[in-house]
PDB file of C-alpha atoms in Angstrom:
ATOM      1  CA  MET M   3     152.267 202.941  88.809  1.00  0.00           C
ATOM      2  CA  SER M   4     151.696 204.668  85.178  1.00  0.00           C
ATOM      3  CA  THR M   5     151.340 208.387  85.016  1.00  0.00           C
ATOM      4  CA  ILE M   6     149.726 210.489  82.083  1.00  0.00           C
ATOM      5  CA  SER M   7     151.814 213.193  81.345  1.00  0.00           C
ATOM      6  CA  ARG M   8     150.051 216.301  79.744  1.00  0.00           C
ATOM      7  CA  THR M   9     151.233 219.603  79.399  1.00  0.00           C
ATOM      8  CA  HIS M  10     147.827 221.217  79.823  1.00  0.00           C
ATOM      9  CA  PRO M  11     145.371 218.527  81.336  1.00  0.00           C
ATOM     10  CA  ASP M  12     141.776 219.544  80.541  1.00  0.00           C
ATOM     11  CA  SER M  13     139.889 220.879  83.147  1.00  0.00           C
ATOM     12  CA  LEU M  14     136.579 219.177  84.192  1.00  0.00           C
ATOM     13  CA  VAL M  15     134.677 221.956  82.563  1.00  0.00           C
ATOM     14  CA  GLU M  16     136.351 221.312  79.388  1.00  0.00           C
ATOM     15  CA  LEU M  17     135.501 217.512  79.638  1.00  0.00           C
ATOM     16  CA  CYS M  18     131.793 218.173  80.684  1.00  0.00           C
ATOM     17  CA  VAL M  19     131.571 220.636  77.564  1.00  0.00           C
ATOM     18  CA  ARG M  20     133.182 218.111  75.161  1.00  0.00           C
ATOM     19  CA  LYS M  21     130.959 215.545  76.528  1.00  0.00           C
ATOM     20  CA  LEU M  22     127.760 217.502  76.382  1.00  0.00           C
ATOM     21  CA  ALA M  23     128.476 218.451  72.862  1.00  0.00           C
ATOM     22  CA  GLN M  24     128.861 214.844  71.832  1.00  0.00           C
ATOM     23  CA  ILE M  25     125.617 214.037  73.317  1.00  0.00           C
ATOM     24  CA  LEU M  26     123.856 216.914  71.427  1.00  0.00           C
ATOM     25  CA  ILE M  27     125.372 216.003  68.220  1.00  0.00           C
ATOM     26  CA  LYS M  28     124.392 212.338  68.527  1.00  0.00           C
ATOM     27  CA  TYR M  29     121.039 212.225  70.182  1.00  0.00           C
ATOM     28  CA  GLY M  30     119.951 215.972  70.223  1.00  0.00           C
ATOM     29  CA  PRO M  31     116.629 216.378  72.362  1.00  0.00           C
ATOM     30  CA  LYS M  32     116.191 212.585  73.132  1.00  0.00           C
ATOM     31  CA  LYS M  33     119.120 212.727  75.591  1.00  0.00           C
ATOM     32  CA  VAL M  34     119.513 216.446  76.766  1.00  0.00           C
ATOM     33  CA  ARG M  35     116.620 219.067  77.711  1.00  0.00           C
ATOM     34  CA  PHE M  36     117.486 222.137  75.672  1.00  0.00           C
ATOM     35  CA  GLY M  37     116.088 224.276  78.713  1.00  0.00           C
ATOM     36  CA  ARG M  38     118.571 223.482  80.953  1.00  0.00           C
ATOM     37  CA  LEU M  39     121.581 224.676  78.793  1.00  0.00           C
ATOM     38  CA  SER M  40     121.041 228.468  79.637  1.00  0.00           C
ATOM     39  CA  GLY M  41     121.540 227.398  83.486  1.00  0.00           C
ATOM     40  CA  LEU M  42     125.149 226.484  82.479  1.00  0.00           C
ATOM     41  CA  PRO M  43     128.060 228.794  83.470  1.00  0.00           C
ATOM     42  CA  ARG M  44     128.620 231.739  80.567  1.00  0.00           C
ATOM     43  CA  GLY M  45     131.918 230.299  79.808  1.00  0.00           C
ATOM     44  CA  ALA M  46     130.830 226.517  79.381  1.00  0.00           C
ATOM     45  CA  LEU M  47     128.204 227.919  77.418  1.00  0.00           C
ATOM     46  CA  GLU M  48     130.006 229.954  75.015  1.00  0.00           C
ATOM     47  CA  ALA M  49     132.658 226.824  74.943  1.00  0.00           C
ATOM     48  CA  LEU M  50     129.627 224.558  73.833  1.00  0.00           C
ATOM     49  CA  LEU M  51     128.330 226.785  71.140  1.00  0.00           C
ATOM     50  CA  GLU M  52     132.051 227.032  69.698  1.00  0.00           C
ATOM     51  CA  LYS M  53     132.306 223.121  69.911  1.00  0.00           C
ATOM     52  CA  LEU M  54     128.745 222.995  68.178  1.00  0.00           C
ATOM     53  CA  VAL M  55     129.374 225.596  65.185  1.00  0.00           C
ATOM     54  CA  THR M  56     133.047 223.790  64.809  1.00  0.00           C
ATOM     55  CA  LYS M  57     131.377 220.704  64.108  1.00  0.00           C
ATOM     56  CA  ASN M  58     128.431 222.169  61.879  1.00  0.00           C
ATOM     57  CA  ALA M  59     126.033 221.077  64.585  1.00  0.00           C
ATOM     58  CA  LEU M  60     124.429 224.103  65.975  1.00  0.00           C
ATOM     59  CA  ASN M  61     120.574 224.449  65.012  1.00  0.00           C
ATOM     60  CA  ASP M  62     117.514 226.184  65.847  1.00  0.00           C
ATOM     61  CA  ASN M  63     116.593 224.118  68.774  1.00  0.00           C
ATOM     62  CA  VAL M  64     119.874 224.703  70.689  1.00  0.00           C
ATOM     63  CA  LEU M  65     120.699 228.566  69.943  1.00  0.00           C
ATOM     64  CA  PRO M  66     117.623 229.642  71.791  1.00  0.00           C
ATOM     65  CA  HIS M  67     118.831 228.475  75.087  1.00  0.00           C
ATOM     66  CA  ALA M  68     121.986 229.946  74.627  1.00  0.00           C
ATOM     67  CA  LEU M  69     121.004 233.453  74.059  1.00  0.00           C
ATOM     68  CA  THR M  70     120.855 234.952  77.761  1.00  0.00           C
ATOM     69  CA  ARG M  71     121.840 238.075  79.162  1.00  0.00           C
ATOM     70  CA  GLN M  72     124.997 236.528  80.349  1.00  0.00           C
ATOM     71  CA  THR M  73     126.033 235.686  76.679  1.00  0.00           C
ATOM     72  CA  ARG M  74     129.149 237.831  76.274  1.00  0.00           C
ATOM     73  CA  LYS M  75     130.681 236.219  73.077  1.00  0.00           C
ATOM     74  CA  LEU M  76     128.964 234.627  70.195  1.00  0.00           C
ATOM     75  CA  TYR M  77     130.839 232.777  67.552  1.00  0.00           C
ATOM     76  CA  LEU M  78     128.255 231.786  64.883  1.00  0.00           C
ATOM     77  CA  GLU M  79     130.686 231.640  61.960  1.00  0.00           C
ATOM     78  CA  GLY M  80     129.437 229.568  59.000  1.00  0.00           C
ATOM     79  CA  SER M  81     126.090 228.890  60.690  1.00  0.00           C
ATOM     80  CA  SER M  82     124.154 229.092  57.592  1.00  0.00           C
ATOM     81  CA  HIS M  83     121.368 226.570  58.532  1.00  0.00           C
ATOM     82  CA  LEU M  84     120.014 229.141  61.472  1.00  0.00           C
ATOM     83  CA  ARG M  85     116.872 230.455  60.848  1.00  0.00           C
ATOM     84  CA  ARG M  86     116.478 234.330  60.227  1.00  0.00           C
ATOM     85  CA  CYS M  87     113.629 234.914  62.535  1.00  0.00           C
ATOM     86  CA  LEU M  88     116.049 233.008  65.422  1.00  0.00           C
ATOM     87  CA  LEU M  89     119.006 235.422  64.458  1.00  0.00           C
ATOM     88  CA  ASN M  90     116.749 238.424  65.092  1.00  0.00           C
ATOM     89  CA  THR M  91     116.260 237.822  68.910  1.00  0.00           C
ATOM     90  CA  ILE M  92     119.920 238.189  69.272  1.00  0.00           C
ATOM     91  CA  GLY M  93     120.075 241.717  70.486  1.00  0.00           C
ATOM     92  CA  ARG M  94     117.110 241.676  72.535  1.00  0.00           C
ATOM     93  CA  SER M  95     118.322 238.370  74.222  1.00  0.00           C
ATOM     94  CA  CYS M  96     121.910 239.225  74.643  1.00  0.00           C
ATOM     95  CA  PRO M  97     122.074 242.646  75.525  1.00  0.00           C
ATOM     96  CA  ASN M  98     125.504 242.374  77.490  1.00  0.00           C
ATOM     97  CA  LEU M  99     127.141 240.964  73.868  1.00  0.00           C
ATOM     98  CA  ARG M 100     130.798 242.157  73.649  1.00  0.00           C
ATOM     99  CA  THR M 101     131.887 240.151  70.410  1.00  0.00           C
ATOM    100  CA  LEU M 102     129.331 238.805  67.873  1.00  0.00           C
ATOM    101  CA  ASP M 103     130.998 236.827  64.533  1.00  0.00           C
ATOM    102  CA  VAL M 104     128.446 235.885  61.993  1.00  0.00           C
ATOM    103  CA  ARG M 105     130.973 235.439  59.112  1.00  0.00           C
ATOM    104  CA  GLY M 106     129.541 233.274  56.347  1.00  0.00           C
ATOM    105  CA  CYS M 107     126.295 233.345  57.492  1.00  0.00           C
ATOM    106  CA  GLN M 108     123.919 234.248  54.309  1.00  0.00           C
ATOM    107  CA  GLN M 109     120.788 234.801  56.489  1.00  0.00           C
ATOM    108  CA  VAL M 110     122.026 237.996  58.172  1.00  0.00           C
ATOM    109  CA  ASP M 111     120.587 240.812  56.814  1.00  0.00           C
ATOM    110  CA  ASN M 112     120.497 244.432  58.062  1.00  0.00           C
ATOM    111  CA  ARG M 113     117.516 243.933  60.357  1.00  0.00           C
ATOM    112  CA  ILE M 114     119.589 241.639  62.413  1.00  0.00           C
ATOM    113  CA  VAL M 115     122.690 243.857  62.397  1.00  0.00           C
ATOM    114  CA  ARG M 116     120.545 247.059  63.437  1.00  0.00           C
ATOM    115  CA  ASP M 117     118.861 245.105  66.269  1.00  0.00           C
ATOM    116  CA  VAL M 118     122.212 244.220  67.544  1.00  0.00           C
ATOM    117  CA  LEU M 119     123.775 247.701  67.288  1.00  0.00           C
ATOM    118  CA  GLN M 120     120.504 249.038  69.039  1.00  0.00           C
ATOM    119  CA  HIS M 121     120.424 246.879  71.964  1.00  0.00           C
ATOM    120  CA  CYS M 122     123.980 245.568  72.928  1.00  0.00           C
ATOM    121  CA  GLU M 123     125.745 248.833  74.090  1.00  0.00           C
ATOM    122  CA  HIS M 124     128.941 246.963  75.221  1.00  0.00           C
ATOM    123  CA  LEU M 125     129.478 245.457  71.931  1.00  0.00           C
ATOM    124  CA  ARG M 126     133.437 245.795  71.027  1.00  0.00           C
ATOM    125  CA  THR M 127     133.705 243.243  68.004  1.00  0.00           C
ATOM    126  CA  LEU M 128     131.391 242.682  65.186  1.00  0.00           C
ATOM    127  CA  ARG M 129     132.547 240.378  62.224  1.00  0.00           C
ATOM    128  CA  LEU M 130     130.286 240.460  59.281  1.00  0.00           C
ATOM    129  CA  ASP M 131     132.198 239.356  56.370  1.00  0.00           C
ATOM    130  CA  GLY M 132     130.568 237.467  53.686  1.00  0.00           C
ATOM    131  CA  CYS M 133     127.295 238.535  54.947  1.00  0.00           C
ATOM    132  CA  THR M 134     125.975 239.740  51.532  1.00  0.00           C
ATOM    133  CA  ARG M 135     122.571 240.885  52.635  1.00  0.00           C
ATOM    134  CA  ILE M 136     124.257 243.821  54.931  1.00  0.00           C
ATOM    135  CA  SER M 137     124.014 247.485  53.247  1.00  0.00           C
ATOM    136  CA  ASP M 138     124.219 250.782  54.730  1.00  0.00           C
ATOM    137  CA  SER M 139     121.097 250.658  56.194  1.00  0.00           C
ATOM    138  CA  ALA M 140     122.236 248.116  58.860  1.00  0.00           C
ATOM    139  CA  PHE M 141     124.182 250.910  60.324  1.00  0.00           C
ATOM    140  CA  ALA M 142     121.835 253.567  60.309  1.00  0.00           C
ATOM    141  CA  PRO M 143     119.147 253.713  63.107  1.00  0.00           C
ATOM    142  CA  ALA M 144     115.590 253.092  62.090  1.00  0.00           C
ATOM    143  CA  LEU M 145     113.142 256.020  61.852  1.00  0.00           C
ATOM    144  CA  TRP M 146     112.154 257.448  65.465  1.00  0.00           C
ATOM    145  CA  LYS M 147     114.871 255.304  67.086  1.00  0.00           C
ATOM    146  CA  PRO M 148     117.663 256.806  69.115  1.00  0.00           C
ATOM    147  CA  PRO M 149     121.455 256.285  67.747  1.00  0.00           C
ATOM    148  CA  LEU M 150     122.809 252.850  67.824  1.00  0.00           C
ATOM    149  CA  ALA M 151     124.186 252.538  71.194  1.00  0.00           C
ATOM    150  CA  GLY M 152     126.480 249.379  69.800  1.00  0.00           C
ATOM    151  CA  LEU M 153     128.485 251.768  67.437  1.00  0.00           C
ATOM    152  CA  LEU M 154     129.465 253.870  70.210  1.00  0.00           C
ATOM    153  CA  GLY M 155     131.885 251.117  71.759  1.00  0.00           C
ATOM    154  CA  LEU M 156     132.893 249.250  68.801  1.00  0.00           C
ATOM    155  CA  HIS M 157     136.201 248.680  68.241  1.00  0.00           C
ATOM    156  CA  GLU M 158     136.505 246.370  65.632  1.00  0.00           C
ATOM    157  CA  LEU M 159     134.184 246.269  62.576  1.00  0.00           C
ATOM    158  CA  SER M 160     134.696 243.345  59.446  1.00  0.00           C
ATOM    159  CA  ILE M 161     132.549 243.731  56.501  1.00  0.00           C
ATOM    160  CA  GLY M 162     134.740 242.192  54.009  1.00  0.00           C
ATOM    161  CA  LYS M 163     132.640 240.747  51.134  1.00  0.00           C
ATOM    162  CA  CYS M 164     129.813 243.007  52.051  1.00  0.00           C
ATOM    163  CA  GLY M 165     129.187 244.354  48.523  1.00  0.00           C
ATOM    164  CA  GLN M 166     126.192 246.568  48.994  1.00  0.00           C
ATOM    165  CA  VAL M 167     128.020 248.553  51.821  1.00  0.00           C
ATOM    166  CA  THR M 168     128.803 251.932  50.424  1.00  0.00           C
ATOM    167  CA  THR M 169     131.712 254.779  51.124  1.00  0.00           C
ATOM    168  CA  GLU M 170     128.995 257.142  51.812  1.00  0.00           C
ATOM    169  CA  GLY M 171     127.421 254.874  54.106  1.00  0.00           C
ATOM    170  CA  LEU M 172     130.512 253.560  55.730  1.00  0.00           C
ATOM    171  CA  MET M 173     131.524 257.369  56.237  1.00  0.00           C
ATOM    172  CA  GLY M 174     128.135 258.598  57.146  1.00  0.00           C
ATOM    173  CA  CYS M 175     127.177 256.125  59.758  1.00  0.00           C
ATOM    174  CA  VAL M 176     129.950 253.955  60.873  1.00  0.00           C
ATOM    175  CA  MET M 177     132.848 256.389  61.076  1.00  0.00           C
ATOM    176  CA  LYS M 178     130.524 258.915  62.969  1.00  0.00           C
ATOM    177  CA  GLY M 179     128.818 256.568  64.802  1.00  0.00           C
ATOM    178  CA  ALA M 180     131.679 254.499  66.174  1.00  0.00           C
ATOM    179  CA  PRO M 181     134.135 257.056  67.798  1.00  0.00           C
ATOM    180  CA  PHE M 182     136.410 254.138  69.489  1.00  0.00           C
ATOM    181  CA  LEU M 183     136.857 252.145  66.049  1.00  0.00           C
ATOM    182  CA  LYS M 184     140.284 250.889  65.899  1.00  0.00           C
ATOM    183  CA  SER M 185     140.230 247.921  63.354  1.00  0.00           C
ATOM    184  CA  LEU M 186     138.059 247.949  60.158  1.00  0.00           C
ATOM    185  CA  GLY M 187     138.083 245.180  58.047  1.00  0.00           C
ATOM    186  CA  LEU M 188     137.001 245.767  54.104  1.00  0.00           C
ATOM    187  CA  SER M 189     138.793 242.657  52.600  1.00  0.00           C
ATOM    188  CA  PHE M 190     137.076 242.273  48.942  1.00  0.00           C
ATOM    189  CA  CYS M 191     135.055 245.480  49.317  1.00  0.00           C
ATOM    190  CA  ARG M 192     134.933 248.152  46.386  1.00  0.00           C
ATOM    191  CA  LEU M 193     135.380 250.947  48.536  1.00  0.00           C
ATOM    192  CA  SER M 194     137.326 254.182  48.198  1.00  0.00           C
ATOM    193  CA  ILE M 195     137.987 255.955  51.607  1.00  0.00           C
ATOM    194  CA  THR M 196     139.675 259.321  51.337  1.00  0.00           C
TER     195      THR M 196
END
């Protein structure tokens, strides 16, 4: 009798997520009903999205079904082919979001960031490196709107290569609005903070 020795065998959920990702990549809607994705357990759905992003296979057909009230982590780094109108729904669709990583997503703009900060009051980590359309107004509430609730609990903000963010905007909006901020990533920014 032969035995397979593995130090960390994959769980059944991990195996199912891997297989589902393979089927989505290969067949898309021919084999998977996208509407059923929102019924997956939160951890499985987040793992599926991460696999699809890693393979550069996340698209506008899959993402809307993954944006649920239960979504806590959304890693979309480098997903530059997602439409802006879809990204605009993240804040309202995922009010319990804790982590949003959209590094390198060129289509992310001020409206998307402001909407997430407006609706995701439990947000702890926001990574925007390389989102060149981001400016100071992403962190300022729109006229006649309440303060951005997402800034209040923010612990980590990364805005590297966001050349339109100024020292004044950072100090006026972010530093005043985010009292628990512990980590601020400013790589490749031309800011002078005193």
